XYZ file of C-alpha atoms in Angstrom:
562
model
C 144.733 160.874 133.866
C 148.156 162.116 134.449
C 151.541 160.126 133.252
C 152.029 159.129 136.819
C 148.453 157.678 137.238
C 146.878 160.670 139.297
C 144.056 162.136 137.927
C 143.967 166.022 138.072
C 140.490 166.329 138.644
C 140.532 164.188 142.020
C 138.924 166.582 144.527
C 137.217 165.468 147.645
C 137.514 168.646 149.468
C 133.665 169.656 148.831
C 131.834 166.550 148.865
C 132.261 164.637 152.594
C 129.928 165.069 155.426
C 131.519 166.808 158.600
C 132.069 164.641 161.780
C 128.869 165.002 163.925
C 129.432 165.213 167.802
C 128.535 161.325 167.988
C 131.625 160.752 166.188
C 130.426 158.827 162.874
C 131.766 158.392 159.402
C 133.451 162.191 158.205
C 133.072 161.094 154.667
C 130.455 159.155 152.700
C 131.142 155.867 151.423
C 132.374 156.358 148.113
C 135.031 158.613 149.212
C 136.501 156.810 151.737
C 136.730 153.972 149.020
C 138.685 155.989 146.567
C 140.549 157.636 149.296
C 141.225 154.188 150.921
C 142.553 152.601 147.904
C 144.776 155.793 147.094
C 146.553 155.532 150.456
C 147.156 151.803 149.812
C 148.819 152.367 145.823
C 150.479 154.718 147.996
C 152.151 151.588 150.100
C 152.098 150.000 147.128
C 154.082 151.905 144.976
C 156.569 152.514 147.879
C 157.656 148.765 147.070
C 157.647 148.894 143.875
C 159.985 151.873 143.984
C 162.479 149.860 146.614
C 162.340 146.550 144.574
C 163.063 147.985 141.020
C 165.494 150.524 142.826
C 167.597 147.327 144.823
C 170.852 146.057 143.817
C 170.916 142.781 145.537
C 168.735 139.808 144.124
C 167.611 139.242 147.849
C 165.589 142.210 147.222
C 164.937 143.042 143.769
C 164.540 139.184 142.843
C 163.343 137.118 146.212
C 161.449 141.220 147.100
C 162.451 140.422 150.867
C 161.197 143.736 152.067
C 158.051 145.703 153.167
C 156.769 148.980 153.387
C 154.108 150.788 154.562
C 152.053 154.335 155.476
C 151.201 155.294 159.028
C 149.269 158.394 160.365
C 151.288 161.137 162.355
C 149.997 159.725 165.419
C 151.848 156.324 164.609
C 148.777 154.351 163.534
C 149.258 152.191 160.279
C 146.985 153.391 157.313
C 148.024 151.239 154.363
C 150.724 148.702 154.113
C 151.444 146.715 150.768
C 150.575 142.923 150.655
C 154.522 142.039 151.164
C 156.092 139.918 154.174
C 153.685 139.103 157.201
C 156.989 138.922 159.887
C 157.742 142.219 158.728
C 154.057 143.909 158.245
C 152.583 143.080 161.807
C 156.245 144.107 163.726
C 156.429 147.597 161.569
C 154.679 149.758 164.110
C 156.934 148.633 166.786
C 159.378 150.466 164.665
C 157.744 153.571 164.195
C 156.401 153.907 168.115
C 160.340 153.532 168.547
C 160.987 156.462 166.267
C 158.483 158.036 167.158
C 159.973 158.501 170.737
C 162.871 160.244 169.846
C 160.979 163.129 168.077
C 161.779 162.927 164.306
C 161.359 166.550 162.404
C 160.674 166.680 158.797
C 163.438 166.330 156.397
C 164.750 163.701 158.768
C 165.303 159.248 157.850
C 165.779 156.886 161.101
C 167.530 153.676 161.031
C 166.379 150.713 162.780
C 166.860 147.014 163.253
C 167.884 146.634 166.827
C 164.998 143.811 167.926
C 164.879 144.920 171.455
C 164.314 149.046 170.243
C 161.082 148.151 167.537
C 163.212 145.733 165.028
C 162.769 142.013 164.063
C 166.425 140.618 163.571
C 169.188 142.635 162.478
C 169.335 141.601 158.749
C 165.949 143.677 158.098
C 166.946 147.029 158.258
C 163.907 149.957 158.656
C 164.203 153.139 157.570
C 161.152 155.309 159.178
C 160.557 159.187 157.608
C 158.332 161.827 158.920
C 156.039 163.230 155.937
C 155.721 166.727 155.859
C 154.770 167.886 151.952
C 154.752 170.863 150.651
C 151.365 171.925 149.937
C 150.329 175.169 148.318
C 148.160 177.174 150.427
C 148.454 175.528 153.789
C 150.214 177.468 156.258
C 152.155 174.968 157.778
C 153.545 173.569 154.494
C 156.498 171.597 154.631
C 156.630 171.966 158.436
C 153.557 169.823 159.733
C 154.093 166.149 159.789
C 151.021 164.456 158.651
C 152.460 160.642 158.481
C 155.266 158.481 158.300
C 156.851 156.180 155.209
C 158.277 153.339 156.385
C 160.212 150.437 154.547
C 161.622 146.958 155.972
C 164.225 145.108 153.871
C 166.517 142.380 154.498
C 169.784 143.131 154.126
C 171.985 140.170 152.829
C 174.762 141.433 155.364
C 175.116 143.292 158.673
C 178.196 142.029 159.973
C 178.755 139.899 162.580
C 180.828 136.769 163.272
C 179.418 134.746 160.131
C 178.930 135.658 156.365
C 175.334 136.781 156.014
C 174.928 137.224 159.636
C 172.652 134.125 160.836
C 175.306 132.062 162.778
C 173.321 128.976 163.651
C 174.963 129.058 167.078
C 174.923 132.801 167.989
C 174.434 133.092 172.213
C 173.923 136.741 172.216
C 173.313 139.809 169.668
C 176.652 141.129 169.541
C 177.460 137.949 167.339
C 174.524 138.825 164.439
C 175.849 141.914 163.272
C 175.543 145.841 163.771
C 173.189 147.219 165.863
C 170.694 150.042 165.079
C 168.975 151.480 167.491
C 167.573 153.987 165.996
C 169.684 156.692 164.671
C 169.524 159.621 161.833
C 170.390 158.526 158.475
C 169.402 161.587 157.030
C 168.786 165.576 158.426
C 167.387 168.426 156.587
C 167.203 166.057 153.097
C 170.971 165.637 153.261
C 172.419 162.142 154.136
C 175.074 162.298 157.480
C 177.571 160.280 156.232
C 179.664 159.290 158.866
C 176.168 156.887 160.156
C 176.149 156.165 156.489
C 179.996 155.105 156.326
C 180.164 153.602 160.487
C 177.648 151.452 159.146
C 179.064 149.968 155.595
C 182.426 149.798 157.599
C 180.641 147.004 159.450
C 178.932 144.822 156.705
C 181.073 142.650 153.795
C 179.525 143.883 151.416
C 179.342 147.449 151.689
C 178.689 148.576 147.691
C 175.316 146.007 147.699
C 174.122 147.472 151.243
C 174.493 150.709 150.142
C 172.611 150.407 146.862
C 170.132 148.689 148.868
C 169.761 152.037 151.388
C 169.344 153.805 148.016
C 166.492 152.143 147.172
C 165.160 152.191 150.093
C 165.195 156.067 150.443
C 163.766 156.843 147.038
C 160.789 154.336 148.192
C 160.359 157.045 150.746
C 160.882 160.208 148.809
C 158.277 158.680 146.235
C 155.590 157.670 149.597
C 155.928 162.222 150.043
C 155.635 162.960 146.254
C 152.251 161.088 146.439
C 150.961 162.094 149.295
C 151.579 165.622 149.157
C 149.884 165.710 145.873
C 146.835 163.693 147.194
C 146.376 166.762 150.200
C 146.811 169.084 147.508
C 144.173 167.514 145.581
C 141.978 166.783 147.744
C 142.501 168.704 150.750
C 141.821 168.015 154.794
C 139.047 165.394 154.018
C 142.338 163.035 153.770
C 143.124 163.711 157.245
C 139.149 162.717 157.915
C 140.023 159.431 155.536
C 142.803 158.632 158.075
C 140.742 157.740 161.166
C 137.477 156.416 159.028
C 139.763 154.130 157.060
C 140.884 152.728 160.776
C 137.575 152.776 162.037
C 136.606 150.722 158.813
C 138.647 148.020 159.234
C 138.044 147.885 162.924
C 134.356 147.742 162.661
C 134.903 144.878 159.904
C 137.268 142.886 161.825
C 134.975 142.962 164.935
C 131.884 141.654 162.928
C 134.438 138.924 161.443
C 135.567 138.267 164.899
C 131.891 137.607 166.166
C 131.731 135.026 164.455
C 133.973 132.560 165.781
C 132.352 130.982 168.755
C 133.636 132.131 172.184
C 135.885 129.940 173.889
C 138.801 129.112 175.190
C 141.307 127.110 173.019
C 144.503 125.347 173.410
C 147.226 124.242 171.490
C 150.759 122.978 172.145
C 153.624 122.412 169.840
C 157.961 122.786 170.019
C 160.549 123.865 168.046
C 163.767 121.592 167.536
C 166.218 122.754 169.558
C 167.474 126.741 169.565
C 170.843 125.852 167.263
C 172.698 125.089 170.766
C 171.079 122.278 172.211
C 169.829 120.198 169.137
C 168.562 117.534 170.908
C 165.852 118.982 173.092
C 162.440 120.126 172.053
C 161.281 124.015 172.855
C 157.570 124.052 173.983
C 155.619 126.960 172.500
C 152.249 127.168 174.054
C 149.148 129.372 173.735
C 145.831 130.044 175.411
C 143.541 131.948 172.888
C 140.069 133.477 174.384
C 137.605 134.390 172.096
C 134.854 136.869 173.455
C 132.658 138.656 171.101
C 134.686 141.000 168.933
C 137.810 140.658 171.103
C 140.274 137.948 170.653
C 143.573 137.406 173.625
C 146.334 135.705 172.349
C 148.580 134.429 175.410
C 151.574 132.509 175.367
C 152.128 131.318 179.129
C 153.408 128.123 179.620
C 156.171 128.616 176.557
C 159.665 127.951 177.156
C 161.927 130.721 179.009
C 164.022 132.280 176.355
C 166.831 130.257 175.465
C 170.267 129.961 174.940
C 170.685 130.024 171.152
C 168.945 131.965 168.924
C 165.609 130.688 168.396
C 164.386 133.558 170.891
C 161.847 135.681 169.012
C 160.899 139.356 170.050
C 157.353 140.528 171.077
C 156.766 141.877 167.897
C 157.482 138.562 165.889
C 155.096 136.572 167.576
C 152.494 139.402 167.765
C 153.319 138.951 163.884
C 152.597 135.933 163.623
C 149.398 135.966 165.597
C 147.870 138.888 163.511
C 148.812 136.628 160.364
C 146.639 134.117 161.582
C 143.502 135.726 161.986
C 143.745 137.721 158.938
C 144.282 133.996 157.046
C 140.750 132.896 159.351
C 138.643 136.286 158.742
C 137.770 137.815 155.305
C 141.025 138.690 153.466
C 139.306 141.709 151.840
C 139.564 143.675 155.347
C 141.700 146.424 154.498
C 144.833 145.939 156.881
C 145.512 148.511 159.256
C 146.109 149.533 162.341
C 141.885 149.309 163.129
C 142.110 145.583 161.686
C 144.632 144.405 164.513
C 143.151 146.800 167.353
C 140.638 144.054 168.218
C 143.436 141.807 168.417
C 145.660 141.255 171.585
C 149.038 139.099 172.142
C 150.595 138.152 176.201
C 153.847 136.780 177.165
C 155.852 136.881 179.687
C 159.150 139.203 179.790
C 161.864 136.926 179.517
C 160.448 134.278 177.370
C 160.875 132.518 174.457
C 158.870 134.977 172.654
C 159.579 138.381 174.603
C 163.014 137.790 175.209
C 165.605 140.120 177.024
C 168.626 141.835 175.565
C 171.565 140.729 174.773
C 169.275 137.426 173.777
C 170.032 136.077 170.123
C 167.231 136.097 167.763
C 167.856 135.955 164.554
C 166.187 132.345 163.776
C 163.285 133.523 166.098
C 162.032 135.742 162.997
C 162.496 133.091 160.518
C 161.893 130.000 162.398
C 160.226 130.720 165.382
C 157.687 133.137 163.749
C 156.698 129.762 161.738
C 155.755 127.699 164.706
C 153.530 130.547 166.789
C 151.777 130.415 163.269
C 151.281 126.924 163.165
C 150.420 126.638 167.093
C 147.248 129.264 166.850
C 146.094 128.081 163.749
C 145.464 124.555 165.609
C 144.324 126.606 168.941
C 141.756 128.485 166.563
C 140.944 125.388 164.567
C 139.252 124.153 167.408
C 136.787 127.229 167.028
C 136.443 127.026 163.213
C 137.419 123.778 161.435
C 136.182 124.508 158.752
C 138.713 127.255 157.915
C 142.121 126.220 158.980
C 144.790 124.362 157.494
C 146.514 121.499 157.965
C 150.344 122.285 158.770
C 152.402 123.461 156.148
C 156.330 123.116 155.946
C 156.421 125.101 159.382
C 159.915 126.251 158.447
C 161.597 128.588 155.894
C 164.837 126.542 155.363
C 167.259 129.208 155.726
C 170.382 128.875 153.209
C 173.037 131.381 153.589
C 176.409 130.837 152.109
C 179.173 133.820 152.284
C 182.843 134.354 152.223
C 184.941 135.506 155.020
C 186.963 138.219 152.566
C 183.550 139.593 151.794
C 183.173 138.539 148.033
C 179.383 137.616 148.064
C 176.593 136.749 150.799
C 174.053 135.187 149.727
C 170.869 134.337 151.526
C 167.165 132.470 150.563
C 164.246 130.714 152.011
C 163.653 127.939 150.372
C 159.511 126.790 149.622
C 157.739 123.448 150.726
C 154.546 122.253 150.774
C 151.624 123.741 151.988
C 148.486 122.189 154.194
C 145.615 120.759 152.566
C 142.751 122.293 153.129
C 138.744 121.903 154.117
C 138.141 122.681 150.247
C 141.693 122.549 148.292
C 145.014 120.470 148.230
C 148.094 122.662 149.273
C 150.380 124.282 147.412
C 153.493 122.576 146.333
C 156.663 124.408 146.567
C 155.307 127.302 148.337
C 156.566 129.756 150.916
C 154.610 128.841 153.759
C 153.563 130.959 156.913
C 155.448 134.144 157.436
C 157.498 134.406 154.478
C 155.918 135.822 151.407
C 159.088 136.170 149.057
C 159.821 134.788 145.578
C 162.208 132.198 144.853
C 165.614 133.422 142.868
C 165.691 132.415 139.914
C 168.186 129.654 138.597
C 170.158 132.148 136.029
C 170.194 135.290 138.579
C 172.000 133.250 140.548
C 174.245 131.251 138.908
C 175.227 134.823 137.348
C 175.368 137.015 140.758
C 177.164 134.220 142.310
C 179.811 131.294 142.579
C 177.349 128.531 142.574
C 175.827 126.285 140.431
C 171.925 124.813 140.891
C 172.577 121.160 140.132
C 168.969 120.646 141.017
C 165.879 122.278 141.740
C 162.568 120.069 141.669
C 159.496 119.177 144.043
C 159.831 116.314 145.654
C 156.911 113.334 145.101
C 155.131 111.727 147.864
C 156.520 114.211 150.116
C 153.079 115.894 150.904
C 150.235 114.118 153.489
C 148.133 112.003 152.005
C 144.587 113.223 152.604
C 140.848 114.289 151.305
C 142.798 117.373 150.221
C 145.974 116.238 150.084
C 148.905 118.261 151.686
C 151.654 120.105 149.073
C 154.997 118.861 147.801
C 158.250 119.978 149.794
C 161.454 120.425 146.986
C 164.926 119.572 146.690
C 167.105 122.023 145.611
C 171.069 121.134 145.700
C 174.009 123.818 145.010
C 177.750 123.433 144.161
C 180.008 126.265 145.775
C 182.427 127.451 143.501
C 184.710 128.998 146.497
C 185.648 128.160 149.714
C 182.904 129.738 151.628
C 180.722 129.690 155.168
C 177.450 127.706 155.186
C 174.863 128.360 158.085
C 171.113 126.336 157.502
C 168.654 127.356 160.220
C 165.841 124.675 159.310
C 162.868 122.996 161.111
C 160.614 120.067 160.670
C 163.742 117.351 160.455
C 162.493 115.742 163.685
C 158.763 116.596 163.813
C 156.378 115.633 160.644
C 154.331 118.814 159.733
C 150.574 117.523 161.224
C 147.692 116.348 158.933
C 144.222 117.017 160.399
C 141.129 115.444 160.176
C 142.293 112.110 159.634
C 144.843 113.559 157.118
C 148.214 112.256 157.124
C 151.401 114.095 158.180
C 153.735 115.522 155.424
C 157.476 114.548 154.968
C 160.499 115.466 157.328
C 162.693 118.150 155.454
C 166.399 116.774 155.575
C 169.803 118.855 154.851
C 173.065 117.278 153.383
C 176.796 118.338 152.519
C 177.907 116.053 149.816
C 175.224 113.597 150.435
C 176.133 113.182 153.905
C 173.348 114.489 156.500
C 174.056 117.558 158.688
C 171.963 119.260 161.450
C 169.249 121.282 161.140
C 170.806 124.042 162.436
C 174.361 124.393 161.743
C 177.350 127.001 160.580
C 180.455 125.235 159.200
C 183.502 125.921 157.121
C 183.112 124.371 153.195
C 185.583 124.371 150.245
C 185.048 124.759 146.511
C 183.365 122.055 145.004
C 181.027 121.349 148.072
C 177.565 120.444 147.019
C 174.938 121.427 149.420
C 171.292 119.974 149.377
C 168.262 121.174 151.018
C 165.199 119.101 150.936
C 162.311 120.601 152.053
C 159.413 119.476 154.102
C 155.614 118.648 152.582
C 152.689 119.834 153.895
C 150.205 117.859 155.955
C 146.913 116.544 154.518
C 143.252 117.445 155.238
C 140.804 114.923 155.941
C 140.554 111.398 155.492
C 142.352 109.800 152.762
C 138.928 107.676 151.665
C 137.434 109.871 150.571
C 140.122 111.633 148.206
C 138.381 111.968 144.796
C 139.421 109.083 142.082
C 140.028 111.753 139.426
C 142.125 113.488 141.939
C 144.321 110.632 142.298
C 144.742 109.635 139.376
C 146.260 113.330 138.443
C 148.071 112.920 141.352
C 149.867 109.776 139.643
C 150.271 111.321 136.435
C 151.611 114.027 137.435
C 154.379 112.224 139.386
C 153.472 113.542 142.602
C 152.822 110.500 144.337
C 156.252 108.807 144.023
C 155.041 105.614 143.037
């Protein structure tokens, strides 16, 4: 084995089967394994690369960000196990790209939500791959995939500090705009994009560390797979469509499974940041029919006025999240795992909204309830699989200020939903965040505030068989005067136990011990404590029969509250 992990004498070339004209497997089994799992170190390794390479602790700590490997034709081939709103909306991203004809040598920008992005914090770069490989004629000019990395950037710009105004009415107010423009030609990076875009953001030095990082993620994704084609030679090109067709085949015998039906499910979001006081519906109709499943959202709310509104890609997201969590997790995931898969609604909705909609909480908060409404359509089908509700929310906390000294931005955990077989997690990022937490010293160091307390909070999780997780409590004194904007959830509506389990606990904000809304952006000055108390997860089946031993850990461990 090499120093960078390769081994030299890797070399598929001779031993795969050629494609017969019925169009089966290129490669035998064994191959395609070892070829499968190099693509997805390749992914991988990508995020290693960004997070190590980052400058802001949103990335490097909390490792908001994704990336990913797709085929030239667009088709994702290996994506690392990072952030599931970011995963399932990447190829949205590239199809954009894609459509504008990238050559080698070239980066693209992205984060416009209505042009392949999610909300404007996560930025995408997307890179055509074109190695150089000795003895191929078309070295260096022939692109034969695409790198691709999603981060969140802790500023874009905007009319707030960390650019999620809780009362945003239209796009223009969240920040830049990318719709997809070159960040790099020929290798060399074309500054003035570079410099129109850190002209635009507060904290230009962090963003453009973070862009750093994000590039060498992507030079690294070309290093390794030029060397696997040089290696190995054109039976990678055959691994590209078997390790597809592998997935796909999988996901459709998984999919068979699940009775056929028709199931329905109904649930609402708590306002869109504009009118607090009136519920969103989100609805969905899901058919299952053999090895095909339709995921349609008719009957949800028209897209709204704030900026709960959530593009296609979000909820398509979500969706795919929740049949990977309800089929076997060891399906490779690709584009062949979510072709079985497909997601409706309407233009002009809630979830396919219109430009110049607002949508930054429909990534973060939005996102969260699509998850939890098809996991109770689906649960219907298979009860024995799903969970109760978690924390259906990722308590947004981002605190900034105006003369562009820090942003700082982080999803806070809660508890997770029993389930048929385990209690939930306590603490946990629920749903469609996957991040870390940051830690107490990173932050008190990297910024002007001061954790006065950071704890789960007891008897905040459903009471149940399996009983649901513990939401937390974590309060911070700002050391400046600063901007505070929360986009919450679950402060009206209990997270849901099931089968006779009871409902978790409401999440609750406060500024100096006094209550705020869940959704809010408001002026503070030094000294101000802010308090986030997250929701618990619901419980799973009946309380009765919860195990003795079970609750008496449960008391000794202080997680009842009594």
């Amino acid at each position: 084995m090499t120093r960078d992990g390769w081994t030299d004498g890797d070399d598929f070339g001779e031993s795969h089967e050629e494609t017969d004209a019925s169009g089966d497997d290129a490669i035998d089994p064994v191959t395609l394994e070892i070829l499968r799992n190099r693509l997805e170190g390749i992914a991988e390794e990508m995020g290693e690369v960004l997070i190590r390479g980052a400058y802001s602790p949103n990335i490097k700590e909390r490792q908001d960000c994704s990336t990913a490997l797709f085929d030239a034709e667009g088709r994702m081939l290996a994506q690392a196990e990072h952030i599931p709103v970011h995963l399932g909306a990447m190829p949205a991203a590239v199809e954009a790209v894609l459509a504008k004809d990238p050559e080698p040598g070239e980066v693209w920008a992205l984060n416009d939500p209505f042009e392949g992005g999610t909300h404007l914090p996560d930025v995408t770069l997307v890179s055509p791959i074109a190695p150089d490989v000795t003895g191929r004629s078309e070295s260096g000019t022939e692109i034969v995939g695409y790198a691709v990395s999603r981060a969140h950037h802790a500023d874009v710009g905007g009319s707030t500090p960390g650019s999620m105004p809780a009362g945003a009415r239209e796009i223009y107010q969240e920040g830049v705009r990318l719709p997809g423009v070159r960040l790099v030609r020929d290798g060399t990076m074309i500054d003035d994009v570079r410099e129109l875009l850190l002209a635009n953001v507060r904290t230009p030095d962090e963003r453009r560390a973070d862009l750093r990082a994000q590039l060498a993620a992507h030079d690294r994704a070309e290093e390794r797979l030029g060397k696997l084609l040089a290696r190995s030679g054109d039976v990678v090109y055959d691994a590209f469509d078997a390790v597809i067709r592998y997935s796909r085949d999988r996901m459709e015998s998984e999919l068979v499974s699940i009775p056929d039906g028709v199931y329905t499910a109904r649930d609402a979001l708590e306002g869109d940041g504009i009118t607090a006081d009136r519920d969103v519906p989100i609805e969905v109709t899901v058919t299952v029919d053999g090895d095909r499943i339709e995921v349609d959202f008719a009957g949800t709310a028209e897209q709204v006025p704030g900026n709960l509104n959530a593009p296609l890609s979000v909820a398509t997201s979500a969706v795919y999240f929740v049949v990977r969590c309800l089929t076997d997790p060891e399906i490779p995931p690709n584009h062949g795992c979510y072709a079985p898969v497909s997601v409706l609604a309407s233009e002009g909705s809630l979830l396919n909204p219109t430009s110049p909609a607002a949508v930054v909480g429909g990534n973060v908060e939005t996102s969260q309830r699509v998850t939890d409404v098809v996991f109770a359509a689906l649960a219907e089908a298979v009860p024995g699989r799903a969970p109760a509700q978690g924390q259906g929310t990722m308590n947004n906390l981002i605190l900034g200020s105006r003369e562009g000294g820090f942003t700082y931005y982080e999803t806070i955990g809660g508890g997770a939903g029993g389930t048929p077989s385990v209690d939930g997690i306590d603490g946990a990022q629920v749903g469609m965040t996957n991040t870390l937490n940051t830690p107490i010293e990173v932050l008190e160091a990297e910024y002007p505030l001061t954790v006065e307390r950071y704890a789960l909070r007891p008897g905040s999780g459903g009471d149940g068989e399996h009983r649901g997780g513990l939401g937390v409590e974590r309060a911070l004194t700002v050391e400046r005067d600063a901007t505070v904007s929360l986009l919450t959830e679950r402060r009206r509506h209990r997270p849901r136990g099931v089968a006779g389990g009871k409902a978790g606990a409401l999440g609750e904000n406060l500024l100096d011990g006094d209550p705020i809304a869940a959704k809010t952006t408001t002026e503070i000055e030094s000294g101000t404590t802010i308090t986030v108390r997250t929701p618990g997860g619901g419980g799973h089946g009946n309380p009765a029969d919860r195990d003795a031993s079970a609750r008496e850990a449960d008391r000794r461990d202080g997680k009842t509250g009594e």
